[in-house]
mmCIF file of C-alpha atoms in Angstrom:
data_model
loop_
_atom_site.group_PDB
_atom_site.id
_atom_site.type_symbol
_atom_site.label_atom_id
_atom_site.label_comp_id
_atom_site.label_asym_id
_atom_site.label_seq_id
_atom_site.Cartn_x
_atom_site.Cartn_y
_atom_site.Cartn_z
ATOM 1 C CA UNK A 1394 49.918 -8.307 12.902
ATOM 2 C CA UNK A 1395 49.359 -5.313 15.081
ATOM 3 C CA UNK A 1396 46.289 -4.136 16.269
ATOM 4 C CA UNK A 1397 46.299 -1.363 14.518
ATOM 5 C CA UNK A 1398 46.435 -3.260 11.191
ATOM 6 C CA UNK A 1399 43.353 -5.971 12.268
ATOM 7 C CA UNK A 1400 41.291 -3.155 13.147
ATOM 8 C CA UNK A 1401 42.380 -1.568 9.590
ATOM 9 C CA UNK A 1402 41.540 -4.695 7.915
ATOM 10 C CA UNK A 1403 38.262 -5.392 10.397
ATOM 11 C CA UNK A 1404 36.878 -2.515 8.733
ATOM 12 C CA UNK A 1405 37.979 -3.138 4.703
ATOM 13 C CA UNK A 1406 36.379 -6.890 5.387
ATOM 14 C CA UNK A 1407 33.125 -4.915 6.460
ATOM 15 C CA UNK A 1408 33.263 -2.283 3.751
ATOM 16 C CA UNK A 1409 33.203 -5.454 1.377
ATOM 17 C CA UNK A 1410 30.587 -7.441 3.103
ATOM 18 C CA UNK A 1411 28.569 -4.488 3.126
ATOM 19 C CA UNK A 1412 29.369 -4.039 -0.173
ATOM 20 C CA UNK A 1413 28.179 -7.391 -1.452
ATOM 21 C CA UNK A 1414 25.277 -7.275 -0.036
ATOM 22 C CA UNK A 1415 24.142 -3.850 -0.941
ATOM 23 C CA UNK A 1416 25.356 -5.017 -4.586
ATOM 24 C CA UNK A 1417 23.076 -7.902 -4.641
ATOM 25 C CA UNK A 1418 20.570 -6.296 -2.972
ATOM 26 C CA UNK A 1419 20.960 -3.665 -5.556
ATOM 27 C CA UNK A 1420 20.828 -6.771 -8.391
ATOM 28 C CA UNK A 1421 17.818 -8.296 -6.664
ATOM 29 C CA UNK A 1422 15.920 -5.189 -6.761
ATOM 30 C CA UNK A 1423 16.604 -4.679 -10.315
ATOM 31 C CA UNK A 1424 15.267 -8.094 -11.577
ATOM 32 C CA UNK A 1425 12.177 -7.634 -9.717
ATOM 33 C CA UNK A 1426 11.811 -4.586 -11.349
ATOM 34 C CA UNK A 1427 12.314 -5.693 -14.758
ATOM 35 C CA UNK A 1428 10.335 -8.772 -13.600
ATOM 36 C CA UNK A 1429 7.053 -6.082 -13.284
ATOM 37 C CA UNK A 1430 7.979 -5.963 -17.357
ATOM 38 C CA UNK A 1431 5.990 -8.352 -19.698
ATOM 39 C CA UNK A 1432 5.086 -8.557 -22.825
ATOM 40 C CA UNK A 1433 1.769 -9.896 -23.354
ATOM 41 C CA UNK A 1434 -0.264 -7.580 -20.541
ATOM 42 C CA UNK A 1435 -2.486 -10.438 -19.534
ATOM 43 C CA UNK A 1436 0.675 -11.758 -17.840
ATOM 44 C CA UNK A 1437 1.140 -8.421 -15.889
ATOM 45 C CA UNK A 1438 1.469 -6.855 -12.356
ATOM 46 C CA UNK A 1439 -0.765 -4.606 -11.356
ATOM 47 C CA UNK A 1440 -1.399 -2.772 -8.149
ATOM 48 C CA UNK A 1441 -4.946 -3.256 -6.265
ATOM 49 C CA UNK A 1442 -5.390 -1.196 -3.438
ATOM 50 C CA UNK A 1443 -2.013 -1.370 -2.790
ATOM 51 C CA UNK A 1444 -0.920 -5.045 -2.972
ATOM 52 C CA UNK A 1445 0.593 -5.998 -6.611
ATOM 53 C CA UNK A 1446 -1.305 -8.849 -8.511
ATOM 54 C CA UNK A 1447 0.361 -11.019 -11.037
ATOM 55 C CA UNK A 1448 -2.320 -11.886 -13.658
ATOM 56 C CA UNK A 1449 -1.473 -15.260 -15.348
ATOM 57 C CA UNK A 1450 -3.300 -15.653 -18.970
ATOM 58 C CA UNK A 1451 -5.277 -12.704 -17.741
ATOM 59 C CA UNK A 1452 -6.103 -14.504 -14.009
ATOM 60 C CA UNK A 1453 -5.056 -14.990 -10.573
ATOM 61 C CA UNK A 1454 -5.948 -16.317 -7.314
ATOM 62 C CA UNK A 1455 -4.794 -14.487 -4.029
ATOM 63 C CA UNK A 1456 -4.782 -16.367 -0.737
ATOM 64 C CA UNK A 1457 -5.698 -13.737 2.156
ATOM 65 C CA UNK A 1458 -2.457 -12.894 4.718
ATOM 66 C CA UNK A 1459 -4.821 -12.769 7.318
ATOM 67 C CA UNK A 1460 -7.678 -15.944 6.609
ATOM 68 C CA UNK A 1461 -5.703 -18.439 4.406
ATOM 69 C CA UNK A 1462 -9.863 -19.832 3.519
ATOM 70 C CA UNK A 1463 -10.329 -16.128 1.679
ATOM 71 C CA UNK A 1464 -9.525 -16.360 -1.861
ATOM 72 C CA UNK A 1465 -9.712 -13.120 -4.157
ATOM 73 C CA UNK A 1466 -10.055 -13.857 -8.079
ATOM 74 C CA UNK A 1467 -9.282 -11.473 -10.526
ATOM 75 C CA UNK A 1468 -9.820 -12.157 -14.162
ATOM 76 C CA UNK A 1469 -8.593 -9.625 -17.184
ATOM 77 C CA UNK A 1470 -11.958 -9.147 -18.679
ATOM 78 C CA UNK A 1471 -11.436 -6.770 -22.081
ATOM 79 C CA UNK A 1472 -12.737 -3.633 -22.913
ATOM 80 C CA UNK A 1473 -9.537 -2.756 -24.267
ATOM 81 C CA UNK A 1474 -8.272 0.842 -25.845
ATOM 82 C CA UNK A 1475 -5.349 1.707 -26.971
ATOM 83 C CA UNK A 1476 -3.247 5.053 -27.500
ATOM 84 C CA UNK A 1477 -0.138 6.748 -26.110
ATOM 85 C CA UNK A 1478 -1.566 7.546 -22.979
ATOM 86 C CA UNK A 1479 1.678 8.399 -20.858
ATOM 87 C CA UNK A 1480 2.287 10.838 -23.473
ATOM 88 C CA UNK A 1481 6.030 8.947 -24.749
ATOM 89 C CA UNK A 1482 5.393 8.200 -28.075
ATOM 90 C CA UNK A 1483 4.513 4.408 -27.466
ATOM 91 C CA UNK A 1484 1.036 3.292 -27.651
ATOM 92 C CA UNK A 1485 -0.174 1.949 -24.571
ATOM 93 C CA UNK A 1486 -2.940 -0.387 -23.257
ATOM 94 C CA UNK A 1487 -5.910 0.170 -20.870
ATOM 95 C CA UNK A 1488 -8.433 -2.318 -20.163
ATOM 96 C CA UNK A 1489 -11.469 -3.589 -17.116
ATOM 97 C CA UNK A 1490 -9.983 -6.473 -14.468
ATOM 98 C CA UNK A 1491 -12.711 -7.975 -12.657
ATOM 99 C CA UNK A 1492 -12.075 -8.429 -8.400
ATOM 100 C CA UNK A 1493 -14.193 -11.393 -7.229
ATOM 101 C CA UNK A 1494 -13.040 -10.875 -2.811
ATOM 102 C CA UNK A 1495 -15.456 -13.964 -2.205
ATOM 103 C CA UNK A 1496 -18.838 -12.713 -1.265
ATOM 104 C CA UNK A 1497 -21.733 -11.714 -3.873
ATOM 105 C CA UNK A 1498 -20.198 -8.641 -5.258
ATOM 106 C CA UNK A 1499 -18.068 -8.493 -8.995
ATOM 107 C CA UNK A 1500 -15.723 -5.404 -8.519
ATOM 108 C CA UNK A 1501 -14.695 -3.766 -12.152
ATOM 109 C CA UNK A 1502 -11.309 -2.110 -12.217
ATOM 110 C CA UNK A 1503 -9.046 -0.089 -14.920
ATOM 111 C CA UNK A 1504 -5.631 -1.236 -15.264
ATOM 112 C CA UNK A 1505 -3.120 0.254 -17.774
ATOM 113 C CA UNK A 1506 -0.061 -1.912 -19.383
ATOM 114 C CA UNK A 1507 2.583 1.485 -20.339
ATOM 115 C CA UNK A 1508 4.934 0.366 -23.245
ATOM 116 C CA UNK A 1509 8.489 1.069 -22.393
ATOM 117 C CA UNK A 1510 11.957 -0.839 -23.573
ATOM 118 C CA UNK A 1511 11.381 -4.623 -23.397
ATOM 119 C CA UNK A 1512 7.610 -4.931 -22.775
ATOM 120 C CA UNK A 1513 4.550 -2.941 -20.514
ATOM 121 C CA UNK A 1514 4.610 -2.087 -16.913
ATOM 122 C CA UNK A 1515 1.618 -2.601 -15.096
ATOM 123 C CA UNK A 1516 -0.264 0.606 -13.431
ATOM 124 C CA UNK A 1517 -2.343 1.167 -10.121
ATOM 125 C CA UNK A 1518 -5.681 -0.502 -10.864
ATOM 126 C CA UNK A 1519 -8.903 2.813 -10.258
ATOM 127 C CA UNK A 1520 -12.149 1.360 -9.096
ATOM 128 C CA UNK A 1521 -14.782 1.629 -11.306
ATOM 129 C CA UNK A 1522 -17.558 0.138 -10.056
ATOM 130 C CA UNK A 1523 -19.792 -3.144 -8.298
ATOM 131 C CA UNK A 1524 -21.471 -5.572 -10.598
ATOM 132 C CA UNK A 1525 -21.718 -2.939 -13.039
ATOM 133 C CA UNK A 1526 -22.722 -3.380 -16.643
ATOM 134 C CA UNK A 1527 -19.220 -2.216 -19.445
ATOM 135 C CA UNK A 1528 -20.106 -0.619 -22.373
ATOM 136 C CA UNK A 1529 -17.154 0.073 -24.024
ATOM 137 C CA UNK A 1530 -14.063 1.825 -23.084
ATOM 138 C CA UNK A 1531 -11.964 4.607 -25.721
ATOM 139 C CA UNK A 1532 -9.082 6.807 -25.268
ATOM 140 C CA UNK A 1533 -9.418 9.592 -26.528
ATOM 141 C CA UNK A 1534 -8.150 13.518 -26.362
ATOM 142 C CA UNK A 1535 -5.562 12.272 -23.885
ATOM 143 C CA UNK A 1536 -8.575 11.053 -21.795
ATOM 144 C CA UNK A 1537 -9.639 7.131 -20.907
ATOM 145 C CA UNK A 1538 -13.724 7.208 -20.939
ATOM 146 C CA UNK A 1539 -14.960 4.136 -19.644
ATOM 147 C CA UNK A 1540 -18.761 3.782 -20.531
ATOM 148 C CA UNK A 1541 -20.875 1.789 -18.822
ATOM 149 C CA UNK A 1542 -24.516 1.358 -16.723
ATOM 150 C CA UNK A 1543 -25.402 1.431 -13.724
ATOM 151 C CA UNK A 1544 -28.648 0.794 -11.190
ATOM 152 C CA UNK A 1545 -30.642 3.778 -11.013
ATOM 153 C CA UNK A 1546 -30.365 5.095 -7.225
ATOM 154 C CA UNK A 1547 -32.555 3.223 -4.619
ATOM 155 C CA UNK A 1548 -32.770 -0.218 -6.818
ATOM 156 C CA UNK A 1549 -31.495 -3.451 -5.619
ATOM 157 C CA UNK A 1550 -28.860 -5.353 -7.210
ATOM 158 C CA UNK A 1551 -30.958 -8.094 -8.100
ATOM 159 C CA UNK A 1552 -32.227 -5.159 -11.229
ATOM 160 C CA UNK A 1553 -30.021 -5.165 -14.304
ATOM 161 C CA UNK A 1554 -28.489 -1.998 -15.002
ATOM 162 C CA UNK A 1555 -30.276 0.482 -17.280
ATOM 163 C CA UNK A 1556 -28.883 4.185 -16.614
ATOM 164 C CA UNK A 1557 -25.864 4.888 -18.607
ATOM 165 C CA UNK A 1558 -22.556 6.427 -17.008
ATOM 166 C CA UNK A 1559 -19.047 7.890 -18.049
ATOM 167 C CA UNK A 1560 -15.732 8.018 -16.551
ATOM 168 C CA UNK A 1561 -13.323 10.197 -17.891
ATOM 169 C CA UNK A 1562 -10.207 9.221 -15.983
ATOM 170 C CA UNK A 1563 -5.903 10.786 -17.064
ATOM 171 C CA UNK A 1564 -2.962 8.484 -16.244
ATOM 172 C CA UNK A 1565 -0.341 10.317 -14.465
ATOM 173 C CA UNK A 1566 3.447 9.059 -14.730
ATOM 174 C CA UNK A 1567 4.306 10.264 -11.215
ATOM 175 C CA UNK A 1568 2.183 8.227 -9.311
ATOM 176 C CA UNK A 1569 1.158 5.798 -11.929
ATOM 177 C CA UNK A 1570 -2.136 5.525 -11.556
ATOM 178 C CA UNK A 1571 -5.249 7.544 -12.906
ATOM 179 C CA UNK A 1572 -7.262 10.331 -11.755
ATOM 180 C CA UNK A 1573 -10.645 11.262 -12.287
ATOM 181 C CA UNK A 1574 -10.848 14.224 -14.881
ATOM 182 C CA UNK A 1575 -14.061 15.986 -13.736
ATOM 183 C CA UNK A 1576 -16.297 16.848 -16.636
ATOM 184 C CA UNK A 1577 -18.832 19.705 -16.584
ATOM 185 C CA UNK A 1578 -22.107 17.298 -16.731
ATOM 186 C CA UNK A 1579 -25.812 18.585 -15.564
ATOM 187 C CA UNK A 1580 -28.202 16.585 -16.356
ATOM 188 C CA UNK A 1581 -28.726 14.864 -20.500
ATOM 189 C CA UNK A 1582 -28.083 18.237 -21.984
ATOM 190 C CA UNK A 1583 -24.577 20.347 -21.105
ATOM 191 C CA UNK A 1584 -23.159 22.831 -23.681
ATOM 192 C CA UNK A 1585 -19.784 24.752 -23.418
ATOM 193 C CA UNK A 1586 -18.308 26.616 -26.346
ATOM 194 C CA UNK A 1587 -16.613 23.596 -27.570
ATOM 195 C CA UNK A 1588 -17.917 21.024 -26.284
ATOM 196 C CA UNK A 1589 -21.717 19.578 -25.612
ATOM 197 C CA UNK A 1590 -23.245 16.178 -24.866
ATOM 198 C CA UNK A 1591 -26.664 15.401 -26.035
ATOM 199 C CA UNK A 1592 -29.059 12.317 -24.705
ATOM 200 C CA UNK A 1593 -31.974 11.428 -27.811
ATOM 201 C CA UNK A 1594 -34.512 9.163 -27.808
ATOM 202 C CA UNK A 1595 -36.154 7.869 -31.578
ATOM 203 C CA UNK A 1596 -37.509 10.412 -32.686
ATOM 204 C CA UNK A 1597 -36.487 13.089 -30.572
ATOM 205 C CA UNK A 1598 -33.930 16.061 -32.418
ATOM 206 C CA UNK A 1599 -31.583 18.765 -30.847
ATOM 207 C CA UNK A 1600 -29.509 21.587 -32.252
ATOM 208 C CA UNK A 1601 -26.588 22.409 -30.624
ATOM 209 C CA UNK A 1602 -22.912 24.223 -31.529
ATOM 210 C CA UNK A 1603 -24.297 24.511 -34.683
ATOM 211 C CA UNK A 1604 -25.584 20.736 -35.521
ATOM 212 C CA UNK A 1605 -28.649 19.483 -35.427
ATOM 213 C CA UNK A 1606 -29.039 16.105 -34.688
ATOM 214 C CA UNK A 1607 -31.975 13.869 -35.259
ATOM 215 C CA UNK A 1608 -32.314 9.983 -34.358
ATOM 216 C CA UNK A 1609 -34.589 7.957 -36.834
ATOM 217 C CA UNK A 1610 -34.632 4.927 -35.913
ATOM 218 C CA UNK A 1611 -32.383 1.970 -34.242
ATOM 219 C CA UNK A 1612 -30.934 0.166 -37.194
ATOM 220 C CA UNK A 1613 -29.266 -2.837 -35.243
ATOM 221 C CA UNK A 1614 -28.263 -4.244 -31.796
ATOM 222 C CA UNK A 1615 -26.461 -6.952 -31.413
ATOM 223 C CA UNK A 1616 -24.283 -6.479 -28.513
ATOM 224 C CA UNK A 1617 -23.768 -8.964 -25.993
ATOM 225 C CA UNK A 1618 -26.783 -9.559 -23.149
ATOM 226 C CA UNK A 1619 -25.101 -7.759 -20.023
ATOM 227 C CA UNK A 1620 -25.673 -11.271 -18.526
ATOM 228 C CA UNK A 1621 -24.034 -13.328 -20.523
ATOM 229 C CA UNK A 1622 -20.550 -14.385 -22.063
ATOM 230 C CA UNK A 1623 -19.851 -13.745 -25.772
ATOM 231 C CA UNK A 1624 -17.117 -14.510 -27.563
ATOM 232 C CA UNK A 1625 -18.343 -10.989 -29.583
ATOM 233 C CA UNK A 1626 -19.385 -7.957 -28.055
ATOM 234 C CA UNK A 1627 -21.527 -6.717 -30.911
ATOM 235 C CA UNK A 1628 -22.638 -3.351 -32.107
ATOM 236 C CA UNK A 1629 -25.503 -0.808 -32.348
ATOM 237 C CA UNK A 1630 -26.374 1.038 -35.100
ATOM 238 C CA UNK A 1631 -28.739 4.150 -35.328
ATOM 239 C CA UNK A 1632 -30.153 5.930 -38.408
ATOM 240 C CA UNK A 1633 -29.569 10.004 -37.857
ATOM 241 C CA UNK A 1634 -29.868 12.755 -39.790
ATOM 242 C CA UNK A 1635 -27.449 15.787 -39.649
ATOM 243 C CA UNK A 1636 -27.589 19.288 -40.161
ATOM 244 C CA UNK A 1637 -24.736 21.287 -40.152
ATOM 245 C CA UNK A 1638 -22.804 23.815 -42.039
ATOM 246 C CA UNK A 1639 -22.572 21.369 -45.155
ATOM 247 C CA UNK A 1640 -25.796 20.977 -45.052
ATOM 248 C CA UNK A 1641 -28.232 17.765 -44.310
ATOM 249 C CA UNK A 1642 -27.237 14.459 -44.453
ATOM 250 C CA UNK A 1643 -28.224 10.740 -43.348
ATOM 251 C CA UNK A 1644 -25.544 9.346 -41.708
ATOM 252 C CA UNK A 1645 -25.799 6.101 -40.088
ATOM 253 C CA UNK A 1646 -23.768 5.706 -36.478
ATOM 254 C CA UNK A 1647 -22.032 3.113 -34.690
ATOM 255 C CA UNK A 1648 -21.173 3.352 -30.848
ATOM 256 C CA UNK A 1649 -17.353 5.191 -30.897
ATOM 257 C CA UNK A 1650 -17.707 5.884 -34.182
ATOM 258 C CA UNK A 1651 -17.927 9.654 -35.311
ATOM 259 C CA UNK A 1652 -18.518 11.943 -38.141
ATOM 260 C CA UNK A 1653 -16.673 15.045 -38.756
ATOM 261 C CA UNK A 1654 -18.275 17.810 -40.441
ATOM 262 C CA UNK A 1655 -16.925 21.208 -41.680
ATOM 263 C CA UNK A 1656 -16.411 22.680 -38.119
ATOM 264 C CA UNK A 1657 -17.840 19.540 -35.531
ATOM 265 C CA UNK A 1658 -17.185 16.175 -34.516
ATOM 266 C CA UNK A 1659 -19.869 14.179 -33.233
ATOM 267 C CA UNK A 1660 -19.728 10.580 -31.815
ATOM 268 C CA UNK A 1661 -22.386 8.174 -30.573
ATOM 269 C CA UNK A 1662 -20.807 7.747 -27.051
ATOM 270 C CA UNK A 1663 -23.521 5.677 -25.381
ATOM 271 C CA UNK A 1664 -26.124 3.505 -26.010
ATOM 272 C CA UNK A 1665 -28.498 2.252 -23.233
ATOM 273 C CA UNK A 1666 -30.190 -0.073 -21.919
ATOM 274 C CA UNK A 1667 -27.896 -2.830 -22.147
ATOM 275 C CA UNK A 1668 -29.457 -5.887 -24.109
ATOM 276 C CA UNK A 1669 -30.110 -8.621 -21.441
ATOM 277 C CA UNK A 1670 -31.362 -12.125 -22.505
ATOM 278 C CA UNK A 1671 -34.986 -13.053 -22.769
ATOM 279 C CA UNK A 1672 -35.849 -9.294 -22.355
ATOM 280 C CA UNK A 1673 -37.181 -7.889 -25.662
ATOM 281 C CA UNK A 1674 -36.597 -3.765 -25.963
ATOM 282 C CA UNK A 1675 -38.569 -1.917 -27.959
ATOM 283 C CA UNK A 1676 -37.035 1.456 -30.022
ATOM 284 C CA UNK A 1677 -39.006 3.176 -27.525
ATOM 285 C CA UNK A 1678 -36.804 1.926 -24.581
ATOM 286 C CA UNK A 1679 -33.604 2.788 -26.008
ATOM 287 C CA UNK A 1680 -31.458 6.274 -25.574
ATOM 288 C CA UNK A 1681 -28.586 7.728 -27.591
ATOM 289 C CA UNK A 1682 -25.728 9.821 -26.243
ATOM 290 C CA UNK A 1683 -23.934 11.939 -28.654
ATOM 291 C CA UNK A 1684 -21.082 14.019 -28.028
ATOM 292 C CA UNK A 1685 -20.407 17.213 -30.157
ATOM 293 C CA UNK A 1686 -16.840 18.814 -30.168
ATOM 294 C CA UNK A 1687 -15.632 21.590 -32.204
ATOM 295 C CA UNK A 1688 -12.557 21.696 -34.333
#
C-alpha cells in the first residue's frame, strides 16, 4: 500500500473513531437528558444554586465535594399548586423543597415539575426563605404566590413567625427558572384601578373598587401549628359580609377561596398568625388579607 493510500485511510479510520465517539457521546447526552424526565415529581432533578439534586420519594442526601463530613438534606415538603404555568397547554406542578446544609437554619425553596412528552422536567429551585413559616401556595393569573410568615424585623429566630408575606414569582422557559414579579405593595392598603389588597382585623370594614368588605368574626382554624407535622394542613374560615353592586350579602370565606360578584373577585389570600401549639389566639390576634380584582 502506498503512502499515499495509508495516509488516505489514516484519516477515514479517524473520521470514524471520531465519529463513534461523538455518536455515543451524542447517545449519552440524550439519556441523561431524558433521565432529568420522571413521572412522579418527588423522584425529580432539580437545580439548587446551580448543582442538580435528584429527590428520591421526595428526599436526598448530598455529600459535600469539598468536606465529605458535610451532608445537605433536602426533603419535598408540599404546598403544592397546579396550572399550566409554562404556558403549553399541560398543567404543571410547583411546590416548597426544604434545604437542611447542616447547621441550625431550614432553607424553603420553589421547585417546578413542567409536564412535557413522557413525564416533568425539573426547574431551577428560587429561594424563598430561612425557617420560615408556609401558608399556602396558588397559581394563579399566570403568577405562583407563595404565602407565608415571617419574623417581624429585629426578632430572633428563636420567635415564631407572625407577619404575613407574599411572593409573586413567573416561570420563564428560557432560563427555566422563576423570577420575582414585583407587585405594587405599600403598606396593608394598595389600590390600582383593577386591582387592591386589603388587611382586616374582626371587626374592622373597608370599601374599595366598589366592595365593601366587612370581617365578623373567625368561624374556624384548624390549620396545622407552624411547629408541628400534620398529616392535614387544615383551614380557616371567616364570617364577612359584602357589599357590592348586587347588593349585601354574608358570605363565609376560606383561605384561596373567592367570591365573584357582578364586576369583582375577591379572595381571602392570607391569614395570620400562624397557629402554633400550646399558644391560644384570641379573634383579636388574628388578620385577614383580601385581595379584590376586577373583571
Amino acid at each position: 500500500m502506498s503512502l499515499k493510500n495509508i495516509g488516505i485511510a489514516v484519516v477515514v479510520l479517524g473520521a470514524l473513531v471520531a465519529g463513534f465517539f461523538a455518536f455515543n457521546s451524542f447517545i449519552y447526552n440524550e439519556k441523561q437528558t431524558d433521565e432529568k424526565v420522571v413521572t412522579d415529581p418527588k423522584n425529580g432533578w432539580y437545580l439548587f444554586s446551580g448543582e442538580w439534586v435528584h429527590l428520591e420519594n421526595g428526599k436526598a442526601e448530598v455529600v459535600s465535594a469539598d468536606d465529605e463530613s458535610i451532608t445537605t438534606s433536602y426533603q419535598y415538603f408540599g404546598n403544592e399548586a397546579r396550572g399550566d404555568i409554562d404556558g403549553d397547554g399541560d398543567e404543571d406542578i410547583v411546590f416548597l423543597v426544604t434545604q437542611q446544609p447542616g447547621g441550625s437554619g431550614t432553607f424553603f425553596f420553589l421547585a417546578g415539575a413542567i409536564k412535557e412528552a413522557g413525564g416533568y422536567r425539573g426547574t431551577q429551585a428560587v429561594f424563598i426563605g430561612d425557617r420560615i413559616a408556609p401558608q399556602t401556595t396558588e397559581y394563579r393569573d399566570g403568577r405562583i404566590i407563595v404565602n407565608y410568615a415571617v419574623r417581624k424585623p429585629g426578632e430572633p429566630f428563636t420567635t415564631q413567625p407572625s407577619m404575613g408575606k407574599s411572593l409573586y414569582l413567573k416561570y420563564s422557559s428560557d432560563n427555566n427558572d422563576f423570577g420575582e414579579v414585583v407587585q405594587n405593595f405599600e403598606g396593608e392598603h394598595t389600590n390600582t384601578d383593577t386591582f387592591a389588597r386589603v388587611t382586616l382585623k374582626v371587626g374592622e370594614k373597608t370599601s374599595i373598587l366598589g366592595v365593601t368588605i366587612q370581617v365578623s368574626e373567625l368561624v374556624e382554624d384548624s390549620r396545622c401549628p407552624a411547629d408541628v407535622q400534620c398529616v392535614w394542613a387544615g383551614r380557616v374560615k371567616v364570617h364577612t359580609t359584602i357589599t357590592s353592586g348586587l347588593g349585601t350579602a354574608e358570605y363565609v370565606f376560606e383561605d384561596l377561596k373567592s367570591l365573584t360578584t357582578e364586576a369583582e373577585e375577591v379572595t381571602l389570600v392570607q391569614v395570620t398568625p400562624l397557629p402554633r401549639e400550646g399558644v391560644v389566639l384570641k379573634p383579636a390576634d388574628y388578620a385577614f388579607t383580601f385581595e379584590i380584582k376586577k373583571r
